CSV table of C-alpha atoms and ligand atoms in Angstrom, one decimal:
chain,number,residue,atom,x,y,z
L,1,UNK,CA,55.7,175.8,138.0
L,2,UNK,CA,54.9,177.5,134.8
L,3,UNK,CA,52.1,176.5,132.4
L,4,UNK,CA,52.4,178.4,128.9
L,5,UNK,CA,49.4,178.2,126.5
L,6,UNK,CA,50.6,178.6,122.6
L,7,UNK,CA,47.6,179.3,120.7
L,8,UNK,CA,49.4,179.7,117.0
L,9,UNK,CA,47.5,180.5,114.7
L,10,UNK,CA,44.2,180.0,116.3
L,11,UNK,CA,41.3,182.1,117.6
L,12,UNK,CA,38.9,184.9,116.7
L,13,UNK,CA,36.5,186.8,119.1
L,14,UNK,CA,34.5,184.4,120.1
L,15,UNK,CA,37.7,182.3,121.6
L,16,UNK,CA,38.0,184.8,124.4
L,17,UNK,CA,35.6,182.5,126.3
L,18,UNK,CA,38.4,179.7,126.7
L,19,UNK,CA,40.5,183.1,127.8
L,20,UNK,CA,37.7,184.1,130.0
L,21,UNK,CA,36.9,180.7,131.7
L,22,UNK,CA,41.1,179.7,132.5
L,23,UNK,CA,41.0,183.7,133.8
L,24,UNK,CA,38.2,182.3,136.6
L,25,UNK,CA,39.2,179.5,137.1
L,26,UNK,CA,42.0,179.1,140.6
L,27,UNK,CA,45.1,177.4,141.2
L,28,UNK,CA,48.0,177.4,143.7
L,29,UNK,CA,50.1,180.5,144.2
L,30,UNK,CA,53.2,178.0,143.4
L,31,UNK,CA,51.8,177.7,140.0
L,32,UNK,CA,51.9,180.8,137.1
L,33,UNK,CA,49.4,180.3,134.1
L,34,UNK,CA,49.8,181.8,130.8
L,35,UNK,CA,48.1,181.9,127.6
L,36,UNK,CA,49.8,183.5,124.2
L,37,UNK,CA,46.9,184.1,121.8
L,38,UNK,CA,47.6,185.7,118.2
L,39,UNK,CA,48.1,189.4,118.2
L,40,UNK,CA,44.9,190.5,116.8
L,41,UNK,CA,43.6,189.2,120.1
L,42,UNK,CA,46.1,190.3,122.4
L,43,UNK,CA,44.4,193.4,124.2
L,44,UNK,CA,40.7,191.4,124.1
L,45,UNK,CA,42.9,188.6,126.1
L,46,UNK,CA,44.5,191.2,128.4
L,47,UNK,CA,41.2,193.0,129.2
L,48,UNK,CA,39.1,189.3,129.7
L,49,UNK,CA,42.1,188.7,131.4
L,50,UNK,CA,42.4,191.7,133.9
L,51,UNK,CA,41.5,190.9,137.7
L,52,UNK,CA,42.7,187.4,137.5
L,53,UNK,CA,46.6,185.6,137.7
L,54,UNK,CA,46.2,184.4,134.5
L,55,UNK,CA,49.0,186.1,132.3
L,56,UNK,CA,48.9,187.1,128.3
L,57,UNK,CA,51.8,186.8,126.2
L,58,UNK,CA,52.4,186.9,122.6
L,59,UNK,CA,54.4,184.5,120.4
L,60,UNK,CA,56.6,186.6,118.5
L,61,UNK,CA,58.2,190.2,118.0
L,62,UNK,CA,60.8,192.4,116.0
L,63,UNK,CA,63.9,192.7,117.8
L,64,UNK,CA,63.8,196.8,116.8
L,65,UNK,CA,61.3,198.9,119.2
L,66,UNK,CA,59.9,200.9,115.5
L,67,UNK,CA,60.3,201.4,112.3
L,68,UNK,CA,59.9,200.7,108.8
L,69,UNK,CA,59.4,197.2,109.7
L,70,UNK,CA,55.8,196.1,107.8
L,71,UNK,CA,53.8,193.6,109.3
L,72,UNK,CA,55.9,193.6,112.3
L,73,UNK,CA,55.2,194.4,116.1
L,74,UNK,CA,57.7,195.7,118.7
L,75,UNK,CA,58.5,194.7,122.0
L,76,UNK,CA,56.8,197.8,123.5
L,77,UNK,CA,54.0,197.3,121.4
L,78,UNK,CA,53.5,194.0,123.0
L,79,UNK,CA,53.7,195.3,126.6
L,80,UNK,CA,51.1,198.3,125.3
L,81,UNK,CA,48.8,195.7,124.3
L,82,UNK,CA,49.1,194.3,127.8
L,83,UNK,CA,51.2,191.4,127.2
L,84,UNK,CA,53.4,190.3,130.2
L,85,UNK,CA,55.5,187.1,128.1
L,86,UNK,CA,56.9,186.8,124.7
L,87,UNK,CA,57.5,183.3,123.1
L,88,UNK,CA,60.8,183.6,121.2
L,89,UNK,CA,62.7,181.6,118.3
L,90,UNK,CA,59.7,178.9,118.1
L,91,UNK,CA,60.7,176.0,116.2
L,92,UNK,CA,57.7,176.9,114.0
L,93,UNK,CA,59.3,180.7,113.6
L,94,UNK,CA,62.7,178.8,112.7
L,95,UNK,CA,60.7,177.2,109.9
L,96,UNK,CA,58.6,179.5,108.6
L,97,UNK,CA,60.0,183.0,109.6
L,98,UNK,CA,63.7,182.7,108.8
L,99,UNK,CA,64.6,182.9,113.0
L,100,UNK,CA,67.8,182.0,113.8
L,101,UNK,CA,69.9,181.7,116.8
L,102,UNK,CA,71.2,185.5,116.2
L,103,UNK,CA,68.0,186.6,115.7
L,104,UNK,CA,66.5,185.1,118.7
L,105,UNK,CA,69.1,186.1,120.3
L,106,UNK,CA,68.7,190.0,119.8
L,107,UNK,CA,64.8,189.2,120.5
L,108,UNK,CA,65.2,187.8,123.6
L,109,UNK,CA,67.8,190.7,124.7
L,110,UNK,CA,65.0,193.3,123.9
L,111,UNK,CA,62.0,191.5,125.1
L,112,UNK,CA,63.9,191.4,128.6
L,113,UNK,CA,65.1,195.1,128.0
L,114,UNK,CA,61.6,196.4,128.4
L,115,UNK,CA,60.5,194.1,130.9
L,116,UNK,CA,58.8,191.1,129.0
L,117,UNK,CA,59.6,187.4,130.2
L,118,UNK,CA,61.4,185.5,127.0
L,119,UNK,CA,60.4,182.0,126.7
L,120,UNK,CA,63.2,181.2,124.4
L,121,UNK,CA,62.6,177.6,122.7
L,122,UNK,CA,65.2,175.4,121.3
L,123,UNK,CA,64.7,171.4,120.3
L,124,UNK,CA,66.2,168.6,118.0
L,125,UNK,CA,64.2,167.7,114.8
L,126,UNK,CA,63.9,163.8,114.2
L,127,UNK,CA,66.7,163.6,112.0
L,128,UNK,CA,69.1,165.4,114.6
L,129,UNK,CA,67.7,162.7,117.3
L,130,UNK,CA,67.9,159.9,115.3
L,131,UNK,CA,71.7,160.7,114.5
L,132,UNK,CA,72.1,160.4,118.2
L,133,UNK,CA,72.8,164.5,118.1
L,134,UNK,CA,69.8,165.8,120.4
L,135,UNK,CA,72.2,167.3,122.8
L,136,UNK,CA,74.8,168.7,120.8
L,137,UNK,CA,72.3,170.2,118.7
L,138,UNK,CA,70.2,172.1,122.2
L,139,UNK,CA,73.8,173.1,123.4
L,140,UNK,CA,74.5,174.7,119.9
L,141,UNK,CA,71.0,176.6,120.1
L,142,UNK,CA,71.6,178.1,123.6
L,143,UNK,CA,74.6,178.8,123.4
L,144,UNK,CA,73.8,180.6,120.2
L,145,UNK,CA,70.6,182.3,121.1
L,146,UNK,CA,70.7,182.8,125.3
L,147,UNK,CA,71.2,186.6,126.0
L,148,UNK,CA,73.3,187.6,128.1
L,149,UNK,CA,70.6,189.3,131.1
L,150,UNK,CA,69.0,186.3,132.6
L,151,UNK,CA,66.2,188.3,135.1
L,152,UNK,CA,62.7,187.6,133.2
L,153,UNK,CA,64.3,184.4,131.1
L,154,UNK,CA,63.1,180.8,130.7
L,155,UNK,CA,64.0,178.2,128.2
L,156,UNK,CA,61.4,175.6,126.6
L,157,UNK,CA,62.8,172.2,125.5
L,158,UNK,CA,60.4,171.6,122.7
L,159,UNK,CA,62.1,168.8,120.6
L,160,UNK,CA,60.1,169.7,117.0
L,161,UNK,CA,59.2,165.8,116.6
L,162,UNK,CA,57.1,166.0,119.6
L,163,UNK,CA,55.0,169.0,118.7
L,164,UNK,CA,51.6,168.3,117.9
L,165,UNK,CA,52.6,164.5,117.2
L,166,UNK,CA,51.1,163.1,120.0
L,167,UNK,CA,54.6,161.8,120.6
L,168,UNK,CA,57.0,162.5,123.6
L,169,UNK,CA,60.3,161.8,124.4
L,170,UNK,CA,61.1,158.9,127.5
L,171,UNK,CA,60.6,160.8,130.6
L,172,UNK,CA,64.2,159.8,131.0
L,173,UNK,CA,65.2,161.5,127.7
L,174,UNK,CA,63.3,164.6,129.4
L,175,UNK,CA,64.9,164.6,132.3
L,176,UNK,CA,68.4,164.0,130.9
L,177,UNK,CA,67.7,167.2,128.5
L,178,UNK,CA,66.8,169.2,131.2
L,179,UNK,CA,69.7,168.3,133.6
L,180,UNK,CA,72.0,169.2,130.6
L,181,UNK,CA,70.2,172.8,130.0
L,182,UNK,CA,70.0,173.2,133.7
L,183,UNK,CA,73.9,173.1,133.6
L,184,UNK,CA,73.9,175.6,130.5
L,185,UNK,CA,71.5,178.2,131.7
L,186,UNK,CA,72.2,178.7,135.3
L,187,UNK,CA,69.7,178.0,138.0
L,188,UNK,CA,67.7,180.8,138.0
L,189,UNK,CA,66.0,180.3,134.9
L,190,UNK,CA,62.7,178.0,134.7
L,191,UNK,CA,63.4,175.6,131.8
L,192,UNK,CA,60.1,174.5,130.2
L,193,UNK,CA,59.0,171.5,128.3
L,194,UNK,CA,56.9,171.8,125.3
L,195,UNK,CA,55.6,169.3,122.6
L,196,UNK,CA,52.3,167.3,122.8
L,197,UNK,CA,51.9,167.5,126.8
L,198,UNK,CA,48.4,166.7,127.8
L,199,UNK,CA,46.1,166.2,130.1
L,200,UNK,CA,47.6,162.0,130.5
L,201,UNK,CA,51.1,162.8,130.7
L,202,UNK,CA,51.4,166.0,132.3
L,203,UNK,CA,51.8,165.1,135.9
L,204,UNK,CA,54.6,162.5,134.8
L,205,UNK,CA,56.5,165.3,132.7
L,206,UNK,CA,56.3,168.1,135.3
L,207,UNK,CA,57.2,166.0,138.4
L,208,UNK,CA,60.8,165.5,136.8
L,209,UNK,CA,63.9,167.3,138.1
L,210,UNK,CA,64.5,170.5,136.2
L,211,UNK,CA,61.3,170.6,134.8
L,212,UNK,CA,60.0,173.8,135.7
L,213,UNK,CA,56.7,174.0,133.5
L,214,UNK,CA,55.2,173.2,130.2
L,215,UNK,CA,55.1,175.1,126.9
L,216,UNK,CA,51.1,173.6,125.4
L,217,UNK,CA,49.8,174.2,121.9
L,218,UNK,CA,47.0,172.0,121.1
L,219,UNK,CA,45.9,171.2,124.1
L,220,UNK,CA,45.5,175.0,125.2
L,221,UNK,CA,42.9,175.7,122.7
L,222,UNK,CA,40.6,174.6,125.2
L,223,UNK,CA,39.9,175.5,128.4
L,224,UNK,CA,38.9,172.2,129.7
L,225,UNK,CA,41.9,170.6,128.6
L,226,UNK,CA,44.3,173.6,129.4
L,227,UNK,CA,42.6,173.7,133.1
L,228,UNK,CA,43.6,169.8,133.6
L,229,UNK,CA,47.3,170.5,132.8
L,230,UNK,CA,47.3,173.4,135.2
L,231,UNK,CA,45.9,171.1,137.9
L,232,UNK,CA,48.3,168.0,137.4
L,233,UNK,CA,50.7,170.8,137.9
L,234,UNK,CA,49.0,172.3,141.0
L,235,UNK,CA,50.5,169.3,142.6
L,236,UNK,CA,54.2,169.5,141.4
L,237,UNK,CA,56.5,172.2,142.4
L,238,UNK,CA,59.1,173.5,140.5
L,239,UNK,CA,62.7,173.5,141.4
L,240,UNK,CA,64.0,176.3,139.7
L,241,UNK,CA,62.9,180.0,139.8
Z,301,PEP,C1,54.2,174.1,120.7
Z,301,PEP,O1,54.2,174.3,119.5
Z,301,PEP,O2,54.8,175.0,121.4
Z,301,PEP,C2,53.6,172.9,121.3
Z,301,PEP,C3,54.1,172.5,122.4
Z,301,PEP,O3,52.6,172.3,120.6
Z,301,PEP,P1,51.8,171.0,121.0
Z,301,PEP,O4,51.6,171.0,122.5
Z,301,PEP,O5,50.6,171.0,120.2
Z,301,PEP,O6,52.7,169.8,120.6
């Protein structure tokens, strides 16, 4: 069971306390916690972080190792700053930052390349639901943007309605997603679900077949709140991975 913090763009200094109080705080060797801050605080996060299973990851990265790439970071940079996860092809990235299903894609090959674990997200906007064309539309995306190595890979379902909405898809509607990407991915790759999960409907989302974890945002700004996810989790074991 995996339970991925995704802080966005949140979080100066004074932050590393949530950092520092998930870092002390315990939970089953069955379950894996994460958090991704932004990359200014990447190395605080890994150093707060040091001497405790709580792993640091980072949200995004160029696909080229160096180069004359301003503004960017590498994947090697990532793992210098003591980063052990890399969040790829965000729906939020796919808005904002031009990311593509190529382009995650060619992420996601190098991230894995050097060593990092890809999260690689795909998810239905509204619309695409609404049309009734959730599942063509997650097919499309993996089958466009899975690489090809699968050691070090999991998928988040993160259907962009439900992110930071306070909205979430029937538990049915989960489970039926997941079956489906289960049956795309293979079985040895954790298949996350991301989009408003909390501290009242965690334990509902993560005891569901082929839900391996959950991709937070809001709700891992917080310790408190992060900490109650990771232990409605504590009692659900995945069945992937
Ligand atoms: C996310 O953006 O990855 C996410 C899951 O956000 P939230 O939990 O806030 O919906």
């Amino acid at each position: 069971m995996y339970i991925v913090g995704n802080w966005k763009m949140h979080g100066t200094g004074e932050s590393l306390a949530e950092i520092a109080a998930v870092a002390a705080a315990r939970w089953p060797e069955h379950v894996s916690v994460a958090v991704c801050p932004p990359f200014t605080l990447l190395e605080r996060a890994a150093r707060t972080a040091a001497d405790s299973r709580l792993q640091i990851g980072a949200q995004d990265m160029h696909v080229a190792p160096h180069g004359a790439h301003t503004g960017e970071v590498s994947a090697a940079m990532l793992l210098d700053a003591g980063a052990t996860i890399v969040i790829i092809g965000h729906s939020e990235r796919r808005a904002d930052g031009g990311e593509t299903d190529d382009s995650a894609r060619a992420k996601a090959t190098a991230a894995l390349a050097v060593g990092l674990t890809a999260i690689l997200c795909v998810g239905e906007t509204g619309a695409e639901r609404d049309r009734g064309d959730a599942h063509a539309v997650v097919a499309a995306q993996l089958a466009g943007s899975l690489p090809e190595a699968r050691r070090g890979l999991m998928v988040a379902y993160e259907p962009v309605w439900a992110i930071g909405t306070g909205r979430i898809p029937t538990l049915a509607d989960v489970a039926g997603m997941h079956a489906a990407i289960r049956a795309q991915v293979g079985a040895g790759v954790p298949v996350l679900y991301g989009g408003s999960v909390s501290a009242g409907n965690a334990a509902g989302l993560l005891s569901l077949g082929h839900v391996d974890g959950a991709l937070v945002g809001g709700a891992s700004l917080k310790a408190a709140s992060f900490l109650a996810i990771v232990e409605a989790a504590s009692g659900c074991v995945a069945d992937a991975a």
